[in-house]
mmCIF file of N, CA and C in Angstrom:
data_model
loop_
_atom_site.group_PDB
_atom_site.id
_atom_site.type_symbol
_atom_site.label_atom_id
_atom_site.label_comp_id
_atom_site.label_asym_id
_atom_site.label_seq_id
_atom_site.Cartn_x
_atom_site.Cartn_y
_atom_site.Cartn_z
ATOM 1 N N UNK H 742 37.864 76.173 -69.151
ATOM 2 C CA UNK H 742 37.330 76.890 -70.275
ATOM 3 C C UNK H 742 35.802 76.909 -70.229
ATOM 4 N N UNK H 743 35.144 75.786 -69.984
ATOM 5 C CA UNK H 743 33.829 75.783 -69.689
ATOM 6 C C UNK H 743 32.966 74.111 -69.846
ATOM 7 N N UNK H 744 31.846 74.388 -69.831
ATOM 8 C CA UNK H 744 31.152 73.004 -69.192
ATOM 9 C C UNK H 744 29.696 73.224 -70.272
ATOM 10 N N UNK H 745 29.437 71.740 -71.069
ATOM 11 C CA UNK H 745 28.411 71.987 -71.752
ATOM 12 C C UNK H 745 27.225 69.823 -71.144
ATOM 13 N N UNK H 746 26.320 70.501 -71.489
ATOM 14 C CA UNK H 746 25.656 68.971 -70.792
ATOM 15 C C UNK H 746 24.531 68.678 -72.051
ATOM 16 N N UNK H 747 24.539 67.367 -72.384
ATOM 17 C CA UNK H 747 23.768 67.030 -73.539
ATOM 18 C C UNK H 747 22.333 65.952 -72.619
ATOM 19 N N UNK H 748 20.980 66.058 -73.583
ATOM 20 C CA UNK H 748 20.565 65.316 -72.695
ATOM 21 C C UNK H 748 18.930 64.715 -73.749
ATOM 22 N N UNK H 749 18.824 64.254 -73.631
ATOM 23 C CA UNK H 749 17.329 63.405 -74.759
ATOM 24 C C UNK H 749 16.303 64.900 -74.570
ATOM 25 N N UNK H 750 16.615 64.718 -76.550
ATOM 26 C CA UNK H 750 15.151 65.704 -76.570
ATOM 27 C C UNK H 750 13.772 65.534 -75.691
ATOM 28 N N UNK H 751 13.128 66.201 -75.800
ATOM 29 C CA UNK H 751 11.862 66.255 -75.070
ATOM 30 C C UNK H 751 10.651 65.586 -76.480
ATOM 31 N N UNK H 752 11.222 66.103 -77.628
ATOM 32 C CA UNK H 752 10.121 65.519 -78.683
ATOM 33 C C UNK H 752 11.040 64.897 -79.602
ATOM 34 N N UNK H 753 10.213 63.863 -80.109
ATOM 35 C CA UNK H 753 10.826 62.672 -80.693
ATOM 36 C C UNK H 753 11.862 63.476 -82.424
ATOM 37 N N UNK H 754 10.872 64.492 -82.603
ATOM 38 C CA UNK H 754 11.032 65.471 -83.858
ATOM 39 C C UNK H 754 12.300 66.432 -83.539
ATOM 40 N N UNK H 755 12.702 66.390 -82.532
ATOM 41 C CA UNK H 755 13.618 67.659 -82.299
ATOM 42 C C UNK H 755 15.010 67.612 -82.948
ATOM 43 N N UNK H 756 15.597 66.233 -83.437
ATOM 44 C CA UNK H 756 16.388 66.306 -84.188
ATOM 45 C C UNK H 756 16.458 65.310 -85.343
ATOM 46 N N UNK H 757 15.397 64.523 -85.358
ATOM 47 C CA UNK H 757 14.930 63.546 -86.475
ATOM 48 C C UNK H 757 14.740 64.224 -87.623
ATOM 49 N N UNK H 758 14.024 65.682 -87.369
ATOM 50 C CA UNK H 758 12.808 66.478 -88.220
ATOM 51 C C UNK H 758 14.435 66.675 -89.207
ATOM 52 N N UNK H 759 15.442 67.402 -88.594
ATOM 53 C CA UNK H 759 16.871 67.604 -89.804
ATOM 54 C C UNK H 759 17.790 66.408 -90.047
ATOM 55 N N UNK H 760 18.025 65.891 -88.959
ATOM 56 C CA UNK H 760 18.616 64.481 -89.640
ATOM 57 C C UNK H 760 17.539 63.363 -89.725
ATOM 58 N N UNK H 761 17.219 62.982 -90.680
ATOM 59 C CA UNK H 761 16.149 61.863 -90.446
ATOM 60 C C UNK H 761 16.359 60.797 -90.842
ATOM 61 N N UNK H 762 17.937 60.192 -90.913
ATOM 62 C CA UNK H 762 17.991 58.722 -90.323
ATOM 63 C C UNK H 762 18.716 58.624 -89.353
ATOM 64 N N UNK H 763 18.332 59.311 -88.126
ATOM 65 C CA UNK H 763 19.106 59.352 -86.302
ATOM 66 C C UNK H 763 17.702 58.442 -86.049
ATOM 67 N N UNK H 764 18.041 57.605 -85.036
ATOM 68 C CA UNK H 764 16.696 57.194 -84.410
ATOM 69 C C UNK H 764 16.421 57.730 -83.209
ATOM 70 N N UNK H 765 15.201 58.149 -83.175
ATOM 71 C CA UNK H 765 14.898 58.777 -81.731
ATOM 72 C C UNK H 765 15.105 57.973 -80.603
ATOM 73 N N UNK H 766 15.975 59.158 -79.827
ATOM 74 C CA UNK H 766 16.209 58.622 -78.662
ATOM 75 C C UNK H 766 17.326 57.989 -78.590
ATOM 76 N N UNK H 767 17.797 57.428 -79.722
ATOM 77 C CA UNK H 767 18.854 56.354 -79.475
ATOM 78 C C UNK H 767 20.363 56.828 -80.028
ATOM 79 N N UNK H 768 20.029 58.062 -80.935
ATOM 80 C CA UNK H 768 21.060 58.492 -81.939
ATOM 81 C C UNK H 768 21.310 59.512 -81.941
ATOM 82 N N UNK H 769 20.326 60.266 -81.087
ATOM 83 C CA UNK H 769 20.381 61.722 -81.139
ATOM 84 C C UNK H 769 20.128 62.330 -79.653
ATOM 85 N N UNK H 770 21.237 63.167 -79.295
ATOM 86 C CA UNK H 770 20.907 64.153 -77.786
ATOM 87 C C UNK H 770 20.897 65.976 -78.316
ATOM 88 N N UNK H 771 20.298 66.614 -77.642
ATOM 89 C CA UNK H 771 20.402 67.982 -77.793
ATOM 90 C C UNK H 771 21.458 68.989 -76.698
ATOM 91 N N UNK H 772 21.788 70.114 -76.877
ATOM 92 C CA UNK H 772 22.982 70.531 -75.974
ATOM 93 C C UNK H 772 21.668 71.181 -75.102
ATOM 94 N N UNK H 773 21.766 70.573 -73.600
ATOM 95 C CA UNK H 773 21.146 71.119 -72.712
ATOM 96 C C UNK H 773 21.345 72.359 -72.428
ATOM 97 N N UNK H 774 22.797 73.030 -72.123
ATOM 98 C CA UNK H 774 23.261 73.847 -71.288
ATOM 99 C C UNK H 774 24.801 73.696 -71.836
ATOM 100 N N UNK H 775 25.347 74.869 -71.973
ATOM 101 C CA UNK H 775 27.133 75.649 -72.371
ATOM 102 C C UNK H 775 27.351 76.981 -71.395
ATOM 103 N N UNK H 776 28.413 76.248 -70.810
ATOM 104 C CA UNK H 776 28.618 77.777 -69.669
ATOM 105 C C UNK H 776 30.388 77.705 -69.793
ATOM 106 N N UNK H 777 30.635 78.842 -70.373
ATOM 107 C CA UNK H 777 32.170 79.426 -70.787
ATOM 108 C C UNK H 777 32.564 80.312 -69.652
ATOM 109 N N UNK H 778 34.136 80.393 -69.157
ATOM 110 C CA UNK H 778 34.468 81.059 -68.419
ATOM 111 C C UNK H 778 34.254 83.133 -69.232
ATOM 112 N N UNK H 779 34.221 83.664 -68.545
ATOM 113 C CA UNK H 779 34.720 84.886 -68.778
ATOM 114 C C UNK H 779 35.641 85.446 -70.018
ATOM 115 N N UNK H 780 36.855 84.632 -69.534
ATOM 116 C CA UNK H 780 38.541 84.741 -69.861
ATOM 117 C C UNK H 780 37.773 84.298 -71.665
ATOM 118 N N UNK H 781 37.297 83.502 -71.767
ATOM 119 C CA UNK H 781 37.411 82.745 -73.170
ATOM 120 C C UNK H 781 36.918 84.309 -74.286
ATOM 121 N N UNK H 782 37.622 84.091 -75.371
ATOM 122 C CA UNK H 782 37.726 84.957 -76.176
ATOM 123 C C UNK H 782 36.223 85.095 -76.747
ATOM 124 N N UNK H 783 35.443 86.116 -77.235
ATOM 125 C CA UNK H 783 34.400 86.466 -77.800
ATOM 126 C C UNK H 783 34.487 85.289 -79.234
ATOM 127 N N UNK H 784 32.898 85.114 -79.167
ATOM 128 C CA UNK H 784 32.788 83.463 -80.135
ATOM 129 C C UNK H 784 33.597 83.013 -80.068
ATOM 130 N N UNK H 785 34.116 81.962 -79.004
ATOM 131 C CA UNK H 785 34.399 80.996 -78.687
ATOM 132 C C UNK H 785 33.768 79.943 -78.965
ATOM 133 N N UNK H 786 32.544 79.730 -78.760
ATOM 134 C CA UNK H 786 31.590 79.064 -78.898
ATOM 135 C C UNK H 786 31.066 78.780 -80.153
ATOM 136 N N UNK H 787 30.984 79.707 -80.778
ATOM 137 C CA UNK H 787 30.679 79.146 -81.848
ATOM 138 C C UNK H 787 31.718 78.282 -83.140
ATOM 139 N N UNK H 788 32.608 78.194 -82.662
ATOM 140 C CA UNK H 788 33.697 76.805 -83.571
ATOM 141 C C UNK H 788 34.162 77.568 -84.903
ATOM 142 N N UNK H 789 34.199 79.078 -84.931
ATOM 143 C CA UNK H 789 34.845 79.687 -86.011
ATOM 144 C C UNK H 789 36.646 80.167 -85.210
#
């Protein structure tokens, strides 16, 4: 179906700034990269 890779923000703010009791770095990753086959139905991706 497809392949997604999570990986440490680059700034300490990138997901603190909306959740702000994650501790940086330790609590929080961002989605690097989502690659869906073809076949998968239109918004797929988005979890509706």
């Amino acid at each position: 179906m497809g392949v997604l890779t999570l990986g440490i923000p680059t700034h300490v703010a990138v997901l603190t700034s909306v959740f702000g009791r994650l501790t940086p770095y330790g609590e929080s990753l961002e989605l690097n990269r989502l690659v869906l086959l073809d076949e998968v139905p239109a918004n797929a991706d988005t979890g509706q």
